[in-house]
JSON list of C-alpha atoms in Angstrom, two decimals:
[
{"chain": "A", "resi": 96, "resn": "UNK", "atom": "CA", "xyz": [76.66, 161.84, 253.50]},
{"chain": "A", "resi": 97, "resn": "UNK", "atom": "CA", "xyz": [76.44, 162.92, 249.90]},
{"chain": "A", "resi": 98, "resn": "UNK", "atom": "CA", "xyz": [79.47, 163.36, 247.69]},
{"chain": "A", "resi": 99, "resn": "UNK", "atom": "CA", "xyz": [80.82, 166.86, 247.95]},
{"chain": "A", "resi": 100, "resn": "UNK", "atom": "CA", "xyz": [79.79, 167.61, 251.53]},
{"chain": "A", "resi": 101, "resn": "UNK", "atom": "CA", "xyz": [83.22, 166.51, 252.77]},
{"chain": "A", "resi": 102, "resn": "UNK", "atom": "CA", "xyz": [85.13, 167.13, 249.58]},
{"chain": "A", "resi": 103, "resn": "UNK", "atom": "CA", "xyz": [85.75, 163.40, 249.23]},
{"chain": "A", "resi": 104, "resn": "UNK", "atom": "CA", "xyz": [83.73, 160.62, 247.70]},
{"chain": "A", "resi": 105, "resn": "UNK", "atom": "CA", "xyz": [81.48, 158.46, 249.86]},
{"chain": "A", "resi": 106, "resn": "UNK", "atom": "CA", "xyz": [83.67, 155.35, 249.59]},
{"chain": "A", "resi": 107, "resn": "UNK", "atom": "CA", "xyz": [86.76, 157.10, 250.94]},
{"chain": "A", "resi": 108, "resn": "UNK", "atom": "CA", "xyz": [84.75, 158.77, 253.69]},
{"chain": "A", "resi": 109, "resn": "UNK", "atom": "CA", "xyz": [83.23, 155.42, 254.64]},
{"chain": "A", "resi": 110, "resn": "UNK", "atom": "CA", "xyz": [86.61, 153.67, 254.76]},
{"chain": "A", "resi": 111, "resn": "UNK", "atom": "CA", "xyz": [88.15, 156.43, 256.87]},
{"chain": "A", "resi": 112, "resn": "UNK", "atom": "CA", "xyz": [85.17, 156.24, 259.22]},
{"chain": "A", "resi": 113, "resn": "UNK", "atom": "CA", "xyz": [85.41, 152.45, 259.59]},
{"chain": "A", "resi": 114, "resn": "UNK", "atom": "CA", "xyz": [89.17, 152.73, 260.11]},
{"chain": "A", "resi": 115, "resn": "UNK", "atom": "CA", "xyz": [88.77, 155.42, 262.76]},
{"chain": "A", "resi": 116, "resn": "UNK", "atom": "CA", "xyz": [86.15, 153.48, 264.70]},
{"chain": "A", "resi": 117, "resn": "UNK", "atom": "CA", "xyz": [88.18, 150.27, 264.51]},
{"chain": "A", "resi": 118, "resn": "UNK", "atom": "CA", "xyz": [91.29, 152.02, 265.84]},
{"chain": "A", "resi": 119, "resn": "UNK", "atom": "CA", "xyz": [89.33, 153.85, 268.54]},
{"chain": "A", "resi": 120, "resn": "UNK", "atom": "CA", "xyz": [87.72, 150.63, 269.70]},
{"chain": "A", "resi": 121, "resn": "UNK", "atom": "CA", "xyz": [91.09, 148.88, 269.74]},
{"chain": "A", "resi": 122, "resn": "UNK", "atom": "CA", "xyz": [92.38, 151.59, 272.05]},
{"chain": "A", "resi": 123, "resn": "UNK", "atom": "CA", "xyz": [89.46, 151.09, 274.43]},
{"chain": "A", "resi": 124, "resn": "UNK", "atom": "CA", "xyz": [89.70, 147.29, 274.44]},
{"chain": "A", "resi": 125, "resn": "UNK", "atom": "CA", "xyz": [92.93, 147.37, 276.41]},
{"chain": "A", "resi": 126, "resn": "UNK", "atom": "CA", "xyz": [90.96, 148.56, 279.43]},
{"chain": "A", "resi": 127, "resn": "UNK", "atom": "CA", "xyz": [88.32, 145.90, 278.85]},
{"chain": "A", "resi": 128, "resn": "UNK", "atom": "CA", "xyz": [91.00, 143.20, 278.86]},
{"chain": "A", "resi": 129, "resn": "UNK", "atom": "CA", "xyz": [92.38, 144.53, 282.14]},
{"chain": "A", "resi": 130, "resn": "UNK", "atom": "CA", "xyz": [88.89, 144.63, 283.64]},
{"chain": "A", "resi": 131, "resn": "UNK", "atom": "CA", "xyz": [88.26, 141.01, 282.66]},
{"chain": "A", "resi": 132, "resn": "UNK", "atom": "CA", "xyz": [91.63, 139.91, 284.02]},
{"chain": "A", "resi": 133, "resn": "UNK", "atom": "CA", "xyz": [91.00, 141.79, 287.28]},
{"chain": "A", "resi": 134, "resn": "UNK", "atom": "CA", "xyz": [87.69, 139.93, 287.54]},
{"chain": "A", "resi": 135, "resn": "UNK", "atom": "CA", "xyz": [89.61, 136.67, 287.05]},
{"chain": "A", "resi": 136, "resn": "UNK", "atom": "CA", "xyz": [87.80, 136.01, 283.75]},
{"chain": "A", "resi": 137, "resn": "UNK", "atom": "CA", "xyz": [90.53, 134.93, 281.37]},
{"chain": "A", "resi": 138, "resn": "UNK", "atom": "CA", "xyz": [87.90, 133.57, 278.98]},
{"chain": "A", "resi": 139, "resn": "UNK", "atom": "CA", "xyz": [86.42, 137.05, 278.60]},
{"chain": "A", "resi": 140, "resn": "UNK", "atom": "CA", "xyz": [89.87, 138.66, 278.33]},
{"chain": "A", "resi": 141, "resn": "UNK", "atom": "CA", "xyz": [90.74, 136.22, 275.54]},
{"chain": "A", "resi": 142, "resn": "UNK", "atom": "CA", "xyz": [87.46, 137.01, 273.77]},
{"chain": "A", "resi": 143, "resn": "UNK", "atom": "CA", "xyz": [88.14, 140.75, 273.94]},
{"chain": "A", "resi": 144, "resn": "UNK", "atom": "CA", "xyz": [91.67, 140.18, 272.62]},
{"chain": "A", "resi": 145, "resn": "UNK", "atom": "CA", "xyz": [90.18, 138.34, 269.61]},
{"chain": "A", "resi": 146, "resn": "UNK", "atom": "CA", "xyz": [87.78, 141.23, 269.02]},
{"chain": "A", "resi": 147, "resn": "UNK", "atom": "CA", "xyz": [90.73, 143.64, 269.25]},
{"chain": "A", "resi": 148, "resn": "UNK", "atom": "CA", "xyz": [92.66, 141.61, 266.67]},
{"chain": "A", "resi": 149, "resn": "UNK", "atom": "CA", "xyz": [89.64, 141.64, 264.34]},
{"chain": "A", "resi": 150, "resn": "UNK", "atom": "CA", "xyz": [89.36, 145.42, 264.62]},
{"chain": "A", "resi": 151, "resn": "UNK", "atom": "CA", "xyz": [93.08, 145.79, 264.01]},
{"chain": "A", "resi": 152, "resn": "UNK", "atom": "CA", "xyz": [92.79, 143.68, 260.86]},
{"chain": "A", "resi": 153, "resn": "UNK", "atom": "CA", "xyz": [89.76, 145.72, 259.80]},
{"chain": "A", "resi": 154, "resn": "UNK", "atom": "CA", "xyz": [91.68, 149.00, 260.24]},
{"chain": "A", "resi": 155, "resn": "UNK", "atom": "CA", "xyz": [94.61, 147.59, 258.25]},
{"chain": "A", "resi": 156, "resn": "UNK", "atom": "CA", "xyz": [92.31, 146.52, 255.41]},
{"chain": "A", "resi": 157, "resn": "UNK", "atom": "CA", "xyz": [90.76, 149.99, 255.34]},
{"chain": "A", "resi": 158, "resn": "UNK", "atom": "CA", "xyz": [94.24, 151.50, 255.13]},
{"chain": "A", "resi": 159, "resn": "UNK", "atom": "CA", "xyz": [95.07, 149.24, 252.18]},
{"chain": "A", "resi": 160, "resn": "UNK", "atom": "CA", "xyz": [91.84, 150.16, 250.37]},
{"chain": "A", "resi": 161, "resn": "UNK", "atom": "CA", "xyz": [92.42, 153.87, 251.00]},
{"chain": "A", "resi": 162, "resn": "UNK", "atom": "CA", "xyz": [95.95, 153.54, 249.64]},
{"chain": "A", "resi": 163, "resn": "UNK", "atom": "CA", "xyz": [94.62, 151.81, 246.52]},
{"chain": "A", "resi": 164, "resn": "UNK", "atom": "CA", "xyz": [92.06, 154.56, 245.97]},
{"chain": "A", "resi": 165, "resn": "UNK", "atom": "CA", "xyz": [94.48, 157.42, 246.54]},
{"chain": "A", "resi": 166, "resn": "UNK", "atom": "CA", "xyz": [95.23, 159.29, 243.37]},
{"chain": "A", "resi": 167, "resn": "UNK", "atom": "CA", "xyz": [92.52, 157.56, 241.38]},
{"chain": "A", "resi": 168, "resn": "UNK", "atom": "CA", "xyz": [89.26, 158.97, 240.11]},
{"chain": "A", "resi": 169, "resn": "UNK", "atom": "CA", "xyz": [87.54, 156.84, 242.77]},
{"chain": "A", "resi": 170, "resn": "UNK", "atom": "CA", "xyz": [89.01, 158.95, 245.57]},
{"chain": "A", "resi": 171, "resn": "UNK", "atom": "CA", "xyz": [90.02, 162.43, 246.46]},
{"chain": "A", "resi": 172, "resn": "UNK", "atom": "CA", "xyz": [88.21, 165.68, 245.92]},
{"chain": "A", "resi": 173, "resn": "UNK", "atom": "CA", "xyz": [84.69, 165.13, 244.72]},
{"chain": "A", "resi": 174, "resn": "UNK", "atom": "CA", "xyz": [83.60, 166.50, 241.38]},
{"chain": "A", "resi": 175, "resn": "UNK", "atom": "CA", "xyz": [80.52, 168.64, 241.80]}
]
């Protein structure tokens, strides 16, 4: 998506998108863990928990980057 189409620069848009998808996936993984546990597959449940932790860390890193960019010329309304 080109700068200006959203009113925000590409980097901020990209970070928000990655953060959203990481948080959305983390929400869904809870069901996947339950499914694996119901199938008596603790190894798979543990794997999904690790994936969930990775997505959580990814969302947190995005949040930190977005915070750093806020109020700088590298973020916010795009100049057209």
